[in-house]
Coordinates of C-alpha atoms in Angstrom, one line a residue:
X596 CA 5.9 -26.3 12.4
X597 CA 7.5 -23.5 14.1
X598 CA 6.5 -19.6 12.9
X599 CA 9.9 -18.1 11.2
X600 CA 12.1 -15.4 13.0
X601 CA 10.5 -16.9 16.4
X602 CA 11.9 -16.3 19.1
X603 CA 12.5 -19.2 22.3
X604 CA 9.3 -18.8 23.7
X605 CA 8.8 -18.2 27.4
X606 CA 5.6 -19.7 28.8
X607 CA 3.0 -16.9 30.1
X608 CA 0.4 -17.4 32.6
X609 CA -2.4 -14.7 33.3
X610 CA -4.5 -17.1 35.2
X611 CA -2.8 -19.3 38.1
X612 CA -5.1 -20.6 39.6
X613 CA -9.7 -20.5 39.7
X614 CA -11.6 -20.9 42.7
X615 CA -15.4 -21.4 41.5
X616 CA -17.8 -20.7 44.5
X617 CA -21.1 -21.2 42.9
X618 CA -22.6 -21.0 38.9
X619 CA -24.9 -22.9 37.7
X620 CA -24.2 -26.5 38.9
X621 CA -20.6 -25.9 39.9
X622 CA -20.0 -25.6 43.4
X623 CA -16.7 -24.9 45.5
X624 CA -14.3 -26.1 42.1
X625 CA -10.8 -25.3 42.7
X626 CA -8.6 -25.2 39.6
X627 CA -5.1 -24.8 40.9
X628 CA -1.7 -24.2 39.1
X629 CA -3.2 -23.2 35.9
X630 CA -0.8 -23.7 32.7
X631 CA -0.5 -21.8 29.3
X632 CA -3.1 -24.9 28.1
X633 CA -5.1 -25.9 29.9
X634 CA -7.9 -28.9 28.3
X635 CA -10.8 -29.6 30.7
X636 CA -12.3 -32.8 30.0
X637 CA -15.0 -35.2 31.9
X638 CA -18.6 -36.4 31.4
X639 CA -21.7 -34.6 30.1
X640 CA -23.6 -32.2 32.4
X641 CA -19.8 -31.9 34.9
X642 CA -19.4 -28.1 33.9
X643 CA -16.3 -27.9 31.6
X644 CA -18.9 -25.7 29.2
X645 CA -19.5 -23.8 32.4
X646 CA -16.1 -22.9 33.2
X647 CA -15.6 -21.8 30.0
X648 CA -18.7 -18.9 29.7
X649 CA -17.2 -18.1 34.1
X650 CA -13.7 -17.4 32.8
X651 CA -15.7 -14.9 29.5
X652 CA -16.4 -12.3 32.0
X653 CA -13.3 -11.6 33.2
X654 CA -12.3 -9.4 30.4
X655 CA -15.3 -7.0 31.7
X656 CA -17.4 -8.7 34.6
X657 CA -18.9 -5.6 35.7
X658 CA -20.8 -5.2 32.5
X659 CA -23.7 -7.4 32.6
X660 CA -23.9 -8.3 29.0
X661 CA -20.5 -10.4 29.3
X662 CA -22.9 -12.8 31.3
X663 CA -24.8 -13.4 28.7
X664 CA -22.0 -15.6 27.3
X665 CA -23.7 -18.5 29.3
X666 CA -27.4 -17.8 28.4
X667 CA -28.1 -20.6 25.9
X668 CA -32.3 -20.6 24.4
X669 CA -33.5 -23.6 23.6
X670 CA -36.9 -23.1 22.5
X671 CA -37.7 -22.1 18.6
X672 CA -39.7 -20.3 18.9
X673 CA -39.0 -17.3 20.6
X674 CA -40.5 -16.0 23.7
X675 CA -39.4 -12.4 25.4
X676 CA -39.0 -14.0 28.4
X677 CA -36.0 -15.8 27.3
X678 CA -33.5 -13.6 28.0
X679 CA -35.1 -12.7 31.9
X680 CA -35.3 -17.2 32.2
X681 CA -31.4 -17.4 30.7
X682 CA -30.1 -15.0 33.4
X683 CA -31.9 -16.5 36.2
X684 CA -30.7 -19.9 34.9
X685 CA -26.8 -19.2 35.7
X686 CA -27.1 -18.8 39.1
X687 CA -27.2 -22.0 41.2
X688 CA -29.8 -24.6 40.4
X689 CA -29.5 -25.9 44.0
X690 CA -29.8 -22.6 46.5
X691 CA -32.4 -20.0 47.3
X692 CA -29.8 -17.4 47.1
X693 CA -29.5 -15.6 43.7
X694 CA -25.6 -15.2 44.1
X695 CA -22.6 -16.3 41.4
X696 CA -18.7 -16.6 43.1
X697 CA -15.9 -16.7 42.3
X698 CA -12.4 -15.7 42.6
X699 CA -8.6 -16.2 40.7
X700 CA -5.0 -15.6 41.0
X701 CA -3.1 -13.5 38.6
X702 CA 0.3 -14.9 38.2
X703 CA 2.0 -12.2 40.2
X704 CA 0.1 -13.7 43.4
X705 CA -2.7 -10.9 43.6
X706 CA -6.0 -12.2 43.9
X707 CA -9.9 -10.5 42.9
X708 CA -13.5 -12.0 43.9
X709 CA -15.8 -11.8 41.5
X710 CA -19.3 -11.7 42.6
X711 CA -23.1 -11.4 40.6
X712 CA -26.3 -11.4 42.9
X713 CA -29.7 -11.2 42.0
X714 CA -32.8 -9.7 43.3
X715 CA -36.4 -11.2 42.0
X716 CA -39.4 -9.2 42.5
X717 CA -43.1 -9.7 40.9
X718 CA -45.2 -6.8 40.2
X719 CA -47.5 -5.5 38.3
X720 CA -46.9 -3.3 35.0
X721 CA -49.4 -1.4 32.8
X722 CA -49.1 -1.1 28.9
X723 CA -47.5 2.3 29.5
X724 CA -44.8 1.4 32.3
X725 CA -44.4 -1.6 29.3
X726 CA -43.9 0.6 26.3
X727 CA -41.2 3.1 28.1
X728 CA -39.3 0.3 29.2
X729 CA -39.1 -1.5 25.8
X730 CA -38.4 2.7 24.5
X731 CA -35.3 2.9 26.9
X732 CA -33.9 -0.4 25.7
X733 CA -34.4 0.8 22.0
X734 CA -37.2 -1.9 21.9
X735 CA -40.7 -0.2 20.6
X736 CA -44.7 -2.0 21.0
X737 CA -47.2 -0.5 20.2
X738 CA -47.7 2.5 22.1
X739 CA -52.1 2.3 20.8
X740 CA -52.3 -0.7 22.4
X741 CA -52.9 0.7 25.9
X742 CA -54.7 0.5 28.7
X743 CA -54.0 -3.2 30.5
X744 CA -52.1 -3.8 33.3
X745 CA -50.2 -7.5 33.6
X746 CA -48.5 -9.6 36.2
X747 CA -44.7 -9.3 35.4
X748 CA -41.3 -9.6 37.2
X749 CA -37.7 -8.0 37.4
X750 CA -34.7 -8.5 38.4
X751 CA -32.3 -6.6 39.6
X752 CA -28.4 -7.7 38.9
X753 CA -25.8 -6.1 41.0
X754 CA -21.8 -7.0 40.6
X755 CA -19.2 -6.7 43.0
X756 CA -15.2 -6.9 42.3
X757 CA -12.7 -7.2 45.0
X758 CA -15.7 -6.1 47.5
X759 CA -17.1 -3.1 45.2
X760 CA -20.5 -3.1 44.7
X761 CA -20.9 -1.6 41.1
X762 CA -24.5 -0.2 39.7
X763 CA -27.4 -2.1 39.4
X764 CA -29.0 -3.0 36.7
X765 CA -32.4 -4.1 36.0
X766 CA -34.5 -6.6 33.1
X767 CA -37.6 -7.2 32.7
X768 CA -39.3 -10.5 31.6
X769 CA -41.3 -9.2 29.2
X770 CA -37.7 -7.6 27.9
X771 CA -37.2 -8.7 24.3
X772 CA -33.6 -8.3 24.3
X773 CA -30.4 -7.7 26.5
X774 CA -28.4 -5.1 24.8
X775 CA -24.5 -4.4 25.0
X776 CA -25.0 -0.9 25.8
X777 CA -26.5 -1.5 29.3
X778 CA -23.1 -0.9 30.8
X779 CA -20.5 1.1 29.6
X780 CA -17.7 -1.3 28.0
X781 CA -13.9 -1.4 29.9
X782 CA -11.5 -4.0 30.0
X783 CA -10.9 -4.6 33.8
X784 CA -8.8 -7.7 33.7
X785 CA -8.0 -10.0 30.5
X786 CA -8.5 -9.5 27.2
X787 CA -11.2 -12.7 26.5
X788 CA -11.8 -14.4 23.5
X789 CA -14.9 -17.4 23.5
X790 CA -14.9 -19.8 20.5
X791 CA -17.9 -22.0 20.7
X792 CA -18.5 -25.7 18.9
X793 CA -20.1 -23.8 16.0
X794 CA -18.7 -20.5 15.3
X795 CA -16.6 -21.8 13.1
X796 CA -19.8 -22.1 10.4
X797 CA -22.0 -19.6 12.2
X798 CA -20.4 -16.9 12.1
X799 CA -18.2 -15.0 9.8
X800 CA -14.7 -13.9 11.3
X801 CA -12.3 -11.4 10.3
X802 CA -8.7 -13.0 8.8
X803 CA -7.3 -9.0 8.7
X804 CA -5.2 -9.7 11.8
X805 CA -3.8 -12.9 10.1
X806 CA -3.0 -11.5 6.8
X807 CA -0.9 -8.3 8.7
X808 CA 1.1 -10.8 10.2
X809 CA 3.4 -11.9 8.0
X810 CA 5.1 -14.6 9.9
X811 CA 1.9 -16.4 11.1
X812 CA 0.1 -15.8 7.6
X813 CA 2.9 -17.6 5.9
X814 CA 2.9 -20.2 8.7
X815 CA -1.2 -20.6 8.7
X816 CA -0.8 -20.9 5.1
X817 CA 1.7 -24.0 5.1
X818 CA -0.7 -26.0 7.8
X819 CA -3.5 -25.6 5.9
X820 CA -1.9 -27.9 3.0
X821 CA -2.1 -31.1 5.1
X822 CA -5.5 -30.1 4.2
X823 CA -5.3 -29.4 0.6
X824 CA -2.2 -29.5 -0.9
X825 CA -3.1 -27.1 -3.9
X826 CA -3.6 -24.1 -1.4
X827 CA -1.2 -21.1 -2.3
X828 CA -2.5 -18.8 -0.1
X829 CA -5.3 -16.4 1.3
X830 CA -7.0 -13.4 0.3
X831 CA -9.5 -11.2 0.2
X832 CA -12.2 -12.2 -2.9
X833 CA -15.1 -9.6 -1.8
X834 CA -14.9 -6.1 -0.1
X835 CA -18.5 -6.0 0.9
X836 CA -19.7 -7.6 2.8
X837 CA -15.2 -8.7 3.8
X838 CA -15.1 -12.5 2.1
X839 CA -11.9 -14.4 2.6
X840 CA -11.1 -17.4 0.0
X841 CA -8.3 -19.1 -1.0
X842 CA -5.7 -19.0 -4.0
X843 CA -5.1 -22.4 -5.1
X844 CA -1.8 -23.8 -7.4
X845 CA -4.7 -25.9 -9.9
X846 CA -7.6 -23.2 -10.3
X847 CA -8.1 -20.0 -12.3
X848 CA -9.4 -17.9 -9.4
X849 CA -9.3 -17.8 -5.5
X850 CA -12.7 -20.0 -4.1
X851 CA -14.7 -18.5 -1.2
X852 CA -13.2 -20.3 2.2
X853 CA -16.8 -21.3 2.6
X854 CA -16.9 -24.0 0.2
X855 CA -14.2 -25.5 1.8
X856 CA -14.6 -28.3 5.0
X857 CA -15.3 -27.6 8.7
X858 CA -11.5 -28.9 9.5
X859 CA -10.0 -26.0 7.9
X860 CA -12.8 -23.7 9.3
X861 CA -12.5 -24.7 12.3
X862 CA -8.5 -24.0 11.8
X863 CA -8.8 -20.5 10.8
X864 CA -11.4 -19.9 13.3
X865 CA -9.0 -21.0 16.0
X866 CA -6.0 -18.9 14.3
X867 CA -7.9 -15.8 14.2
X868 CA -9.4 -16.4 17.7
X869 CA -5.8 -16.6 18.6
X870 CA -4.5 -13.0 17.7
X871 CA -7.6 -11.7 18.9
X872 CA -6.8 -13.0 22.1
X873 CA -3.2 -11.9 22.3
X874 CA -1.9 -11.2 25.0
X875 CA -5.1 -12.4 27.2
X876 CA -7.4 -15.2 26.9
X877 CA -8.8 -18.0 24.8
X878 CA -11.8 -20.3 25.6
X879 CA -12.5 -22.8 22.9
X880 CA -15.3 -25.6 23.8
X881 CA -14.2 -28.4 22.3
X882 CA -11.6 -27.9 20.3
X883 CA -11.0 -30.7 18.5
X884 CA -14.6 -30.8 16.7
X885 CA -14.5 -31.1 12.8
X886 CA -10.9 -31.9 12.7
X887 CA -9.9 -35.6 11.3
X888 CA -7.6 -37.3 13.2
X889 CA -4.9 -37.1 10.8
X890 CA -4.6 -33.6 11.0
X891 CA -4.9 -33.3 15.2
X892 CA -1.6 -33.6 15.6
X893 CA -0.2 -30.8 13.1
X894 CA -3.1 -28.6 14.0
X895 CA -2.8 -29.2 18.3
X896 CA 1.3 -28.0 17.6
X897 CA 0.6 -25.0 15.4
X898 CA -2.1 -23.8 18.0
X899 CA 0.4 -24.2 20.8
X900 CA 3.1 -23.0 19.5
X901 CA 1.4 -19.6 18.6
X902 CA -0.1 -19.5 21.6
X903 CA 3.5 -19.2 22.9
X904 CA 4.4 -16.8 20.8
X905 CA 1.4 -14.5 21.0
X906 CA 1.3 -14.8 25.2
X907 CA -2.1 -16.4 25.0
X908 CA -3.5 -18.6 27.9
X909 CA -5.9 -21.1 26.7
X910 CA -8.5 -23.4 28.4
X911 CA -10.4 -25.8 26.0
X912 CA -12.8 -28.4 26.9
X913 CA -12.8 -31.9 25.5
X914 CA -14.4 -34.9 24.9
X915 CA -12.2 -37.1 22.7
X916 CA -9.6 -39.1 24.5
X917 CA -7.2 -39.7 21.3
X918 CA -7.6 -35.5 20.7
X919 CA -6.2 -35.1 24.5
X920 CA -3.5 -38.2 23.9
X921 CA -2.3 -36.4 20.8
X922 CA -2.1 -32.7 22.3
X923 CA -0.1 -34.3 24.9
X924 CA 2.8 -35.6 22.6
X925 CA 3.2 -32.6 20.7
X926 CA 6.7 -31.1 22.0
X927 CA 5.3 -28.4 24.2
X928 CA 3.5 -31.2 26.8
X929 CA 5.0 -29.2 29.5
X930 CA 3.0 -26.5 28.8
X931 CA -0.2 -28.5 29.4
X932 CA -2.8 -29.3 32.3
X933 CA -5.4 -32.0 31.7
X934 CA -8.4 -31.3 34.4
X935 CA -10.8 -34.0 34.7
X936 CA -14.3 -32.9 35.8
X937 CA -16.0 -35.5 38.0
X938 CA -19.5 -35.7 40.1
X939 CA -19.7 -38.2 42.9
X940 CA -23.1 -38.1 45.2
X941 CA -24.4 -34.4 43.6
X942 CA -20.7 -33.0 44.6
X943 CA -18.2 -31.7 41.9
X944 CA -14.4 -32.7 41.9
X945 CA -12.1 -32.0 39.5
X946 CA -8.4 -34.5 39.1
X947 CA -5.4 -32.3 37.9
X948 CA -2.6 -34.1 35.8
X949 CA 0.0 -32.4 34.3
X950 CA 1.3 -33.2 30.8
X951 CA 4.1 -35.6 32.1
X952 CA 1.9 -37.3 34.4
X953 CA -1.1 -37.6 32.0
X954 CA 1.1 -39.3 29.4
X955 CA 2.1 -41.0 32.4
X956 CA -1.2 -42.0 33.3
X957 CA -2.6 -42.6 30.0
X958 CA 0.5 -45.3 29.0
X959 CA 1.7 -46.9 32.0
X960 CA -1.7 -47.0 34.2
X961 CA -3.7 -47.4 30.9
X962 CA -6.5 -44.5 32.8
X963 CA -8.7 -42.7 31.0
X964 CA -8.5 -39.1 31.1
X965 CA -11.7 -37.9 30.5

């Protein structure tokens, strides 16, 4: 299904190649000869997820907040000390040292390190020291309720690119919130965009990029009919707050896209995603959730073929073998990398197969991928 007026597109590669030192429960992970797609696949718990939130900070990894990609809270019920435990969580479950590594290759040849240490101290805070903290972060208590002095801790997070140690920057675990001011915001290397498992019904996205583009909004248009044939189009049905909806052959007026199914959210999602990222970076975990398996195949060459044409680099996890087996026969395999992440005795390992060899694999050797 190839956009009109395209032209031959010429495969672009920002990232060639990820060496992962330490997050989390990775440990010395080598990703080598990176492709424009690149599907990372393997058990639960082997760190596909965890690549994913690494590669996030790369559009600004000297900002703390683009960290916070991999803090995750669990509990419902909301403590302040989340965001403090969260932090402290990505570094490496298995090492006294409070230090995140790693390091890639741009596809000139020039390489950066990338490093995030930590600094844990316990003291002691009184309501005061409390209240002008919370003040500076734009986080007020109750400045009456004075007078007490508790057992906290902070930490102090320092980043380092190519060597330089930038400012540091301290939380608190008594901190409600982390917020994006902290550090001043500046692209250093990529442009990065993160599509989790659920933002496709969590969140609400902007289609304005889509709907300037008149080649890829005619094209969007035309693959969303595999998932209802009636669909004329998409538009704008409220200003305020922005809600998107579509224009349909059989109805009087244009229905919100939110009463529509998770496959063609999760469609749109992915297309917007994709311009956001142009130029740069995608990172979608698991990206064939919510799609039927009738649709994969349409769907998988659409998104590769504007990834293409936009200059977009992509790394997607997966768990579905037939979602992987059906990305690698659409007519761009050559395009694609299929990483299979792997512990064996508490070490990490991850098997590289390129989109030839994985067909390869898959067919002849009858191996599964994942």
């Amino acid at each position: 299904m190839p956009l009109e007026n395209e032209i031959a597109p010429v495969a672009k590669i920002h990232i060639k190649q990820c060496n992962i030192g330490a997050y989390k429960g990775l440990k010395n992970i080598e990703l080598k000869a990176l492709n424009v797609i690149n599907v990372l696949t393997g058990n639960n718990n082997s760190g596909k997820t965890s690549v994913l939130e690494l590669l996030d900070t790369l559009e600004d990894p000297d900002n703390i907040y683009r960290w916070y990609t991999g803090v995750q809270f669990w509990n419902a019920r909301y403590r302040s000390s989340q965001v403090f435990d969260g932090i402290r969580l990505l570094f490496p479950i298995d090492s006294q040292e409070y230090k995140i590594s790693y390091s890639f290759m741009e596809a000139n040849g020039k390489e950066h390190s990338i490093e995030l240490h930590a600094d844990i101290e316990e003291r002691k805070f009184s309501s005061e020291q409390i209240y002008q903290i919370n003040k500076r972060y734009g986080m007020f208590t109750d400045e009456s309720d004075s007078g007490y002095i508790i057992d906290g801790k902070c930490m102090n997070l320092t980043s380092s690119i190519d060597g330089k140690q930038n400012d540091t920057v301290t939380i608190y675990d008594f901190q409600g919130d982390l917020l994006r001011w902290i550090v001043e915001k500046k692209i250093v290397f990529f442009k990065t965009w993160y599509l989790s498992t659920v933002a496709h019904v969590s969140q609400r996205f902007s289609l304005s990029d889509i709907l300037r583009d008149v080649d890829m909004h005619q094209s969007l248009v035309d693959l969303l009919k595999i998932f209802d044939s009636h669909i004329k189009d998409i538009t704008i049905i409220n200003e305020q707050p922005v809600e998107y909806g579509f224009i349909l052959d059989n109805c009087n007026e244009a229905l919100p896209i939110s009463s529509f199914g998770d496959g063609m959210k999760k469609t749109i999602a992915m297309a917007a995603y994709l311009l956001r990222a142009k130029d740069g970076v995608l990172l979608v975990d698991e990206f064939e959730t919510a799609i039927h398996t009738s649709a994969m195949s349409k769907v998988f060459a659409w998104i590769a073929e504007a990834a293409l044409r936009l200059n977009v680099q992509i790394f997607m996890t997966s768990h579905s073998e037939e979602a992987i087996n059906k990305l690698l026969r659409i007519g761009d395999k050559e395009y694609i990398n299929v990483y299979t992440f792997y512990k064996h005795e508490g070490t990490n390992y991850v098997r590289r197969l390129a989109g030839e060899e994985a067909i390869h694999a898959t067919d002849t050797l009858r191996m599964d991928l994942r």
